Every structure is written in structure tokens, then in C-alpha cells.
């Protein structure tokens, strides 16, 4: 068959990305890139999965690598002197808890999509229920197309105050506790491995990291369901994501 492709995926839970490394300005995806995006989302919809959203940072990361492949007229996930996938994503400005990549060389976008879907690892990346964003770059060299498709689960950049507000609203939805204003003691407690900061002793402290703030941990829900607590304070602190992955770091202090 007249094509080549390589999948790669990196998975971890839950620091923060730096400036974008690709400055090429475009009005939007090319026809080939639009086709690959539509095809990926059609396959996901057929299986009841959420669609992937176009992400400029991932597009920049994919563009940088696609230019490397087209310039060398070969495919690889990393060339000598080039950052690996995670670093490319971070340098382009992406913040993520999961990142993965498909690359391919073929005469047409239709062939690229078909062969990705007929390759187990590529198909797994395309249909991964954890990812929510995508960036695709396709570059033509002669009669060949060099394609890079980067996926991630994006972690929205939120201030500490925004994180605390989001978690506080969840606590109010799920319990009758009064959510008190955040204190510096609560934020210091968040950054501690154990114990608590300040003079007021909480009856329970829950520290956790997450890549989204739409849910709270099951253990915290169970504690709230007991009805033994009447007040809570939320403290957020800068997260130290494992191996460069992004996350939120939260502490919830419960009082009686």
C-alpha cells in the first residue's frame, strides 16, 4: 500500500505551557484539514462520543512537526534536535492532562483517514473518549501529503480565585454547607502535604488535583452527604502536574 503512518500517545493525570513556537497565520483549516476534522468527528459521533474542538495551540504544535516531516520527506514523531510531543504542545501554549498524536504520509487525505481508522493505535487516538480538542496540519510536497493530527484533553487556564469559585459553587449545589470566603490559610493548606494552616482546626480536609472542575471527588461527596458539616472553605494553589501535565490543585476544608 502506498502510505506510511505512525501513532503515538502519552497518558497521565493532571505545568503550565509556555509561548507558542509557530507564528504562521492562517484564515482557517485547509480543505484536507477540514476533511480530517469532519471525518474524525463523524467517526466519534457514530460511537456516541463527544466531538473534538479545533484548538489553535494544537494546530501550532502540529504545524511545527508537519513542516519538519515535509522538509525531510519522511515521517517520525521526533527528529534529532526536535522537542518531543509533550514539549511541542507546551511550547505552542497548550495545557493538557492527556496528549496524543497521529502522523502519516499518503497521496490523499481520504487515504490518510482510512488507514488511520484501519490501524488499531491510530483508531484508539481518534476515538479516545478522554480527549476533547484537536489540531491538524497537512502539508503537500509533490504528490505526497504529510499529516500531523494532535489531540489533547484541554485544561482551561483559570486564576486561583476562579478555581475556588467553581468548586464553591459545586459544594453549594451538592450540600447545604455554607461556603465561606477563601482565606490565605486555606491556600496554604492546599500547598501542604498534610495538616492545616492557621488557628482554626477543620474537621476534615480534602486535597485533590483535577483536570476539570465540573465534579468533586467521590470521597468529598460522601463526607458532605453525612450532614455533619455546616461550613466549608475552598483554597486553590499552583499545581505541580506530573511530568509536565496540567492540573488544578484544590483543598476543601470542612467545619462543624
Coordinates of N, CA, C and O in Angstrom, one line a residue, residues 92-222:
X92 N 3.7 25.4 22.3 CA 2.7 26.1 21.5 C 1.6 26.7 22.3 O 0.8 27.4 21.8
X93 N 1.6 26.5 23.6 CA 0.7 27.1 24.5 C -0.4 26.2 25.0 O -1.4 26.7 25.6
X94 N -0.4 24.9 24.7 CA -1.4 24.0 25.1 C -1.2 23.6 26.6 O -0.1 23.5 27.1
X95 N -2.3 23.5 27.3 CA -2.4 23.0 28.7 C -3.3 21.7 28.6 O -4.4 21.8 28.2
X96 N -2.8 20.6 29.1 CA -3.5 19.4 28.9 C -3.2 18.4 30.0 O -2.2 18.4 30.7
X97 N -4.1 17.4 30.1 CA -3.9 16.3 31.0 C -3.7 15.0 30.2 O -3.3 14.0 30.8
X98 N -4.0 15.0 29.0 CA -3.7 13.9 28.0 C -3.3 14.5 26.7 O -3.9 15.5 26.3
X99 N -2.3 13.9 26.1 CA -1.9 14.4 24.7 C -1.5 13.2 23.9 O -0.9 12.2 24.4
X100 N -1.9 13.2 22.6 CA -1.5 12.1 21.7 C -1.4 12.6 20.3 O -1.8 13.7 20.0
X101 N -0.9 11.7 19.4 CA -0.6 12.2 18.1 C -0.6 11.1 17.1 O -0.2 10.0 17.3
X102 N -1.2 11.4 15.9 CA -1.1 10.5 14.7 C -0.3 11.3 13.6 O -0.5 12.5 13.5
X103 N 0.6 10.6 12.9 CA 1.3 11.2 11.8 C 1.2 10.2 10.6 O 1.0 9.0 10.8
X104 N 1.2 10.8 9.4 CA 1.1 9.9 8.2 C 1.6 10.6 7.0 O 1.7 11.8 6.9
X105 N 1.9 9.8 6.0 CA 2.3 10.3 4.6 C 1.5 9.5 3.6 O 1.5 8.2 3.7
X106 N 0.8 10.1 2.7 CA 0.0 9.4 1.8 C -0.4 10.4 0.6 O -0.3 11.6 0.8
X107 N -0.9 9.9 -0.5 CA -1.3 10.7 -1.6 C -2.5 11.6 -1.4 O -2.7 12.6 -2.0
X108 N -3.4 11.2 -0.4 CA -4.7 12.0 -0.2 C -5.1 11.9 1.2 O -4.8 11.0 2.0
X109 N -5.9 12.9 1.6 CA -6.5 13.0 2.9 C -7.4 11.8 3.2 O -7.5 11.3 4.3
X110 N -8.2 11.4 2.1 CA -9.1 10.3 2.3 C -8.3 9.0 2.6 O -8.7 8.3 3.5
X111 N -7.2 8.8 2.0 CA -6.4 7.6 2.3 C -5.8 7.7 3.7 O -5.7 6.7 4.4
X112 N -5.4 8.9 4.1 CA -4.8 9.1 5.4 C -5.9 8.7 6.5 O -5.6 7.9 7.4
X113 N -7.1 9.2 6.3 CA -8.2 8.9 7.3 C -8.5 7.4 7.3 O -8.7 6.8 8.3
X114 N -8.6 6.8 6.1 CA -9.0 5.4 6.0 C -7.9 4.5 6.7 O -8.2 3.6 7.4
X115 N -6.7 4.8 6.4 CA -5.6 4.0 7.0 C -5.5 4.2 8.5 O -5.2 3.3 9.3
X116 N -5.7 5.4 9.0 CA -5.7 5.7 10.4 C -6.8 4.8 11.1 O -6.6 4.2 12.1
X117 N -8.0 4.8 10.5 CA -9.1 4.1 11.1 C -8.9 2.6 11.0 O -9.5 1.8 11.7
X118 N -8.1 2.1 10.1 CA -7.8 0.7 10.0 C -6.5 0.3 10.7 O -6.0 -0.9 10.5
X119 N -6.0 1.2 11.5 CA -4.8 0.9 12.3 C -5.2 1.0 13.8 O -5.8 2.1 14.2
X120 N -5.0 0.0 14.6 CA -5.5 0.0 15.9 C -5.1 1.2 16.8 O -5.9 1.8 17.4
X121 N -3.8 1.5 16.8 CA -3.3 2.6 17.6 C -3.8 3.9 17.1 O -4.2 4.8 17.9
X122 N -3.9 4.1 15.8 CA -4.4 5.4 15.3 C -5.9 5.6 15.6 O -6.3 6.6 16.0
X123 N -6.6 4.5 15.5 CA -8.0 4.5 15.7 C -8.3 4.8 17.2 O -9.2 5.5 17.6
X124 N -7.5 4.2 18.1 CA -7.6 4.5 19.5 C -7.4 6.0 19.8 O -8.2 6.5 20.7
X125 N -6.5 6.6 19.2 CA -6.2 8.0 19.4 C -7.4 8.8 18.9 O -7.9 9.8 19.6
X126 N -8.0 8.5 17.7 CA -9.1 9.2 17.2 C -10.4 9.1 18.0 O -11.2 10.0 18.1
X127 N -10.5 7.9 18.6 CA -11.8 7.6 19.3 C -11.6 7.6 20.8 O -12.5 7.1 21.6
X128 N -10.5 8.2 21.3 CA -10.3 8.3 22.8 C -11.3 9.1 23.4 O -11.4 10.3 23.1
X129 N -12.1 8.6 24.3 CA -13.2 9.4 24.9 C -12.7 10.5 25.9 O -13.4 11.4 26.2
X130 N -11.4 10.4 26.2 CA -10.8 11.4 27.2 C -10.5 12.7 26.5 O -10.5 13.8 27.1
X131 N -10.1 12.7 25.2 CA -9.7 13.9 24.5 C -10.9 14.7 24.1 O -11.9 14.2 23.8
X132 N -10.7 16.0 24.0 CA -11.8 16.9 23.6 C -11.3 18.0 22.6 O -12.1 18.7 22.1
X133 N -10.0 18.0 22.2 CA -9.5 19.0 21.3 C -8.6 18.4 20.3 O -8.0 17.4 20.5
X134 N -8.4 19.1 19.2 CA -7.6 18.6 18.1 C -7.0 19.7 17.3 O -7.6 20.8 17.2
X135 N -5.8 19.5 16.8 CA -5.2 20.4 15.8 C -4.6 19.5 14.7 O -4.0 18.5 15.0
X136 N -4.9 19.9 13.5 CA -4.4 19.1 12.3 C -3.7 20.0 11.3 O -4.1 21.1 11.0
X137 N -2.5 19.5 10.9 CA -1.8 20.2 9.8 C -1.4 19.2 8.7 O -0.9 18.2 9.0
X138 N -1.7 19.6 7.5 CA -1.4 18.8 6.3 C -0.6 19.7 5.3 O -1.0 20.8 5.0
X139 N 0.6 19.2 5.0 CA 1.4 19.9 4.0 C 1.7 19.0 2.8 O 2.0 17.8 2.9
X140 N 1.6 19.7 1.6 CA 1.8 19.0 0.4 C 3.2 19.1 -0.1 O 3.7 20.3 -0.1
X141 N 3.8 18.0 -0.5 CA 5.1 18.1 -1.2 C 5.0 17.2 -2.4 O 5.0 15.9 -2.3
X142 N 5.0 17.7 -3.6 CA 4.9 17.0 -4.8 C 3.5 16.3 -4.8 O 2.5 16.9 -4.6
X143 N 3.5 14.9 -4.9 CA 2.3 14.2 -4.9 C 2.0 13.6 -3.6 O 1.1 12.7 -3.4
X144 N 2.7 14.0 -2.5 CA 2.5 13.4 -1.2 C 1.9 14.5 -0.2 O 2.2 15.7 -0.3
X145 N 1.2 14.0 0.7 CA 0.7 14.8 1.8 C 1.3 14.3 3.1 O 1.4 13.1 3.4
X146 N 1.8 15.2 3.9 CA 2.4 14.9 5.2 C 1.4 15.5 6.3 O 1.2 16.7 6.3
X147 N 0.9 14.6 7.1 CA -0.2 15.0 8.0 C 0.2 14.7 9.5 O 0.8 13.7 9.8
X148 N -0.1 15.7 10.3 CA 0.0 15.5 11.8 C -1.3 15.9 12.4 O -1.9 16.9 12.1
X149 N -1.8 15.0 13.3 CA -3.0 15.2 14.0 C -2.7 15.1 15.5 O -2.4 14.0 16.0
X150 N -2.8 16.2 16.2 CA -2.6 16.2 17.6 C -3.9 16.3 18.4 O -4.7 17.1 18.1
X151 N -4.0 15.5 19.4 CA -5.2 15.5 20.3 C -4.8 15.9 21.7 O -3.7 15.5 22.2
X152 N -5.7 16.5 22.5 CA -5.5 16.5 23.9 C -6.8 16.7 24.7 O -7.8 16.9 24.1
X153 N -6.7 16.5 26.0 CA -7.8 16.9 26.9 C -7.3 18.2 27.5 O -6.4 18.3 28.3
X154 N -8.0 19.3 27.1 CA -7.5 20.6 27.4 C -7.9 21.0 28.9 O -8.9 20.6 29.4
X155 N -6.9 21.7 29.5 CA -7.1 22.2 30.9 C -7.2 23.7 30.8 O -6.2 24.3 30.4
X156 N -8.4 24.3 31.0 CA -8.6 25.7 30.9 C -7.7 26.5 31.9 O -7.6 26.1 33.1
X157 N -7.1 27.5 31.5 CA -6.3 28.4 32.4 C -7.3 29.2 33.2 O -8.0 30.1 32.7
X158 N -7.3 29.0 34.5 CA -8.1 29.7 35.5 C -7.3 30.3 36.6 O -6.3 29.7 37.1
X159 N -7.6 31.5 37.1 CA -6.9 32.0 38.2 C -7.3 31.2 39.5 O -8.3 30.5 39.5
X160 N -6.6 31.4 40.5 CA -6.9 30.7 41.8 C -8.3 31.1 42.2 O -9.1 30.3 42.7
X161 N -8.6 32.4 42.1 CA -10.0 32.8 42.5 C -11.1 32.2 41.7 O -12.1 31.7 42.2
X162 N -10.8 32.0 40.4 CA -11.8 31.3 39.6 C -12.0 29.9 39.9 O -13.1 29.3 39.9
X163 N -10.9 29.2 40.2 CA -10.9 27.8 40.6 C -11.7 27.7 41.9 O -12.6 26.8 42.1
X164 N -11.4 28.6 42.9 CA -12.1 28.5 44.2 C -13.6 28.7 44.0 O -14.5 28.1 44.7
X165 N -14.0 29.7 43.2 CA -15.4 30.0 42.9 C -16.1 28.8 42.3 O -17.2 28.4 42.7
X166 N -15.5 28.1 41.3 CA -16.1 27.0 40.6 C -16.3 25.8 41.6 O -17.4 25.2 41.6
X167 N -15.3 25.5 42.5 CA -15.5 24.5 43.4 C -16.5 24.8 44.5 O -17.4 24.0 44.9
X168 N -16.5 26.1 44.9 CA -17.5 26.5 45.9 C -18.9 26.4 45.4 O -19.8 26.0 46.1
X169 N -19.2 26.7 44.1 CA -20.5 26.6 43.6 C -20.9 25.1 43.5 O -22.1 24.8 43.8
X170 N -20.0 24.2 43.2 CA -20.3 22.8 43.3 C -20.7 22.3 44.7 O -21.6 21.6 44.8
X171 N -20.0 22.8 45.7 CA -20.3 22.4 47.1 C -21.7 22.9 47.4 O -22.4 22.2 48.1
X172 N -22.1 24.1 47.0 CA -23.4 24.6 47.3 C -24.5 23.8 46.6 O -25.6 23.6 47.1
X173 N -24.2 23.3 45.4 CA -25.1 22.5 44.7 C -25.4 21.1 45.3 O -26.5 20.6 45.2
X174 N -24.3 20.6 45.9 CA -24.3 19.2 46.3 C -24.6 19.1 47.8 O -24.6 18.0 48.4
X175 N -24.7 20.2 48.6 CA -24.8 20.1 50.0 C -25.5 21.4 50.5 O -25.7 22.3 49.8
X176 N -25.7 21.4 51.8 CA -26.3 22.5 52.5 C -25.2 23.3 53.3 O -25.6 24.3 54.0
X177 N -23.9 23.0 53.1 CA -22.9 23.7 53.8 C -22.8 25.2 53.3 O -23.1 25.5 52.1
X178 N -22.5 26.1 54.2 CA -22.2 27.4 53.9 C -20.8 27.6 53.4 O -19.8 27.2 54.1
X179 N -20.6 28.0 52.2 CA -19.2 28.2 51.6 C -18.7 29.6 52.0 O -19.2 30.6 51.6
X180 N -17.7 29.6 52.9 CA -17.2 30.9 53.4 C -16.1 31.4 52.5 O -15.6 30.7 51.6
X181 N -15.8 32.7 52.6 CA -14.8 33.3 51.7 C -13.4 32.6 51.9 O -13.1 32.2 53.0
X182 N -12.7 32.5 50.8 CA -11.4 31.9 50.8 C -10.4 32.7 51.7 O -10.5 33.9 51.7
X183 N -9.6 32.0 52.4 CA -8.6 32.6 53.3 C -7.2 32.2 52.8 O -7.0 31.2 52.1
X184 N -6.2 33.0 53.2 CA -4.8 32.6 52.9 C -4.4 31.3 53.6 O -3.6 30.5 53.1
X185 N -5.0 31.1 54.7 CA -4.8 29.8 55.4 C -5.3 28.6 54.6 O -4.6 27.6 54.5
X186 N -6.4 28.8 53.9 CA -6.9 27.7 53.1 C -6.0 27.5 51.9 O -5.7 26.3 51.5
X187 N -5.4 28.5 51.3 CA -4.5 28.4 50.2 C -3.2 27.7 50.7 O -2.6 26.9 50.0
X188 N -2.8 28.1 51.9 CA -1.5 27.5 52.4 C -1.8 26.0 52.7 O -0.9 25.2 52.5
X189 N -3.0 25.7 53.2 CA -3.3 24.3 53.4 C -3.3 23.5 52.1 O -2.8 22.4 52.1
X190 N -3.7 24.1 51.1 CA -3.7 23.5 49.7 C -2.3 23.1 49.4 O -2.1 22.0 48.8
X191 N -1.3 23.9 49.7 CA 0.1 23.6 49.3 C 0.8 22.7 50.2 O 1.9 22.3 49.9
X192 N 0.2 22.3 51.3 CA 0.8 21.5 52.3 C 0.5 20.0 52.0 O -0.6 19.7 51.5
X193 N 1.4 19.1 52.3 CA 1.2 17.7 52.1 C 0.2 17.1 53.1 O -0.5 16.1 52.8
X194 N 0.2 17.6 54.3 CA -0.7 17.2 55.4 C -0.9 18.3 56.4 O -0.3 19.4 56.3
X195 N -1.9 18.1 57.3 CA -2.1 19.1 58.3 C -2.9 20.3 57.7 O -3.6 20.2 56.7
X196 N -2.9 21.4 58.4 CA -3.6 22.6 58.0 C -2.9 23.8 58.5 O -2.1 23.8 59.5
X197 N -3.1 25.0 57.9 CA -2.5 26.2 58.3 C -3.6 27.0 59.1 O -4.8 26.9 58.9
X198 N -3.1 27.9 60.0 CA -4.0 28.7 60.8 C -4.4 28.1 62.1 O -4.0 27.0 62.4
X199 N -5.1 28.9 62.8 CA -5.6 28.5 64.2 C -6.8 27.7 64.2 O -7.0 26.9 65.1
X200 N -7.7 27.9 63.2 CA -9.0 27.2 63.3 C -8.8 25.8 62.7 O -8.4 25.6 61.5
X201 N -9.1 24.8 63.5 CA -9.0 23.4 63.0 C -10.2 22.9 62.2 O -11.3 22.9 62.7
X202 N -9.9 22.5 61.0 CA -11.0 21.9 60.2 C -11.3 20.5 60.7 O -10.3 19.8 61.2
X203 N -12.5 20.0 60.6 CA -12.8 18.6 61.0 C -12.4 17.6 59.9 O -12.2 16.4 60.1
X204 N -12.3 18.1 58.7 CA -11.9 17.3 57.5 C -11.3 18.1 56.5 O -11.8 19.3 56.2
X205 N -10.2 17.6 55.9 CA -9.5 18.3 54.8 C -9.4 17.4 53.6 O -8.9 16.3 53.7
X206 N -9.9 17.9 52.5 CA -9.7 17.1 51.2 C -8.9 17.8 50.3 O -9.2 18.9 49.8
X207 N -7.7 17.2 49.9 CA -6.8 17.8 48.9 C -6.9 16.9 47.7 O -6.9 15.7 47.8
X208 N -7.0 17.6 46.5 CA -7.1 16.8 45.3 C -6.6 17.6 44.1 O -6.6 18.8 44.1
X209 N -6.2 16.9 43.0 CA -5.9 17.5 41.8 C -6.9 17.0 40.7 O -7.4 15.9 40.8
X210 N -7.2 17.9 39.7 CA -8.1 17.5 38.7 C -7.8 18.3 37.4 O -7.2 19.3 37.5
X211 N -8.3 17.7 36.3 CA -8.1 18.4 35.0 C -9.3 19.2 34.6 O -9.3 19.8 33.6
X212 N -10.4 19.1 35.4 CA -11.5 19.9 35.2 C -12.2 20.1 36.5 O -12.0 19.4 37.5
X213 N -13.0 21.2 36.6 CA -13.7 21.5 37.9 C -15.2 21.4 37.8 O -15.9 22.2 38.4
X214 N -15.7 20.4 37.1 CA -17.1 20.2 36.9 C -17.6 19.1 37.9 O -18.8 18.9 38.0
X215 N -16.7 18.4 38.6 CA -17.1 17.4 39.6 C -16.2 17.6 40.8 O -15.2 18.2 40.7
X216 N -16.6 16.9 41.9 CA -15.8 16.9 43.1 C -15.5 15.4 43.4 O -16.3 14.5 42.9
X217 N -14.5 15.1 44.1 CA -14.2 13.7 44.4 C -15.3 12.9 45.1 O -16.0 13.6 45.9
X218 N -15.5 11.7 44.9 CA -16.5 10.9 45.5 C -16.4 10.9 47.0 O -17.4 11.0 47.7
X219 N -15.2 10.8 47.5 CA -15.0 10.8 49.0 C -15.5 12.1 49.6 O -16.2 12.1 50.6
X220 N -15.3 13.2 48.9 CA -15.8 14.5 49.4 C -17.3 14.6 49.3 O -18.0 15.0 50.3
X221 N -17.9 14.0 48.3 CA -19.4 14.0 48.2 C -19.9 13.1 49.3 O -20.9 13.5 50.0
X222 N -19.3 12.0 49.7 CA -19.7 11.2 50.7 C -19.7 11.9 52.1 O -20.6 11.8 52.9

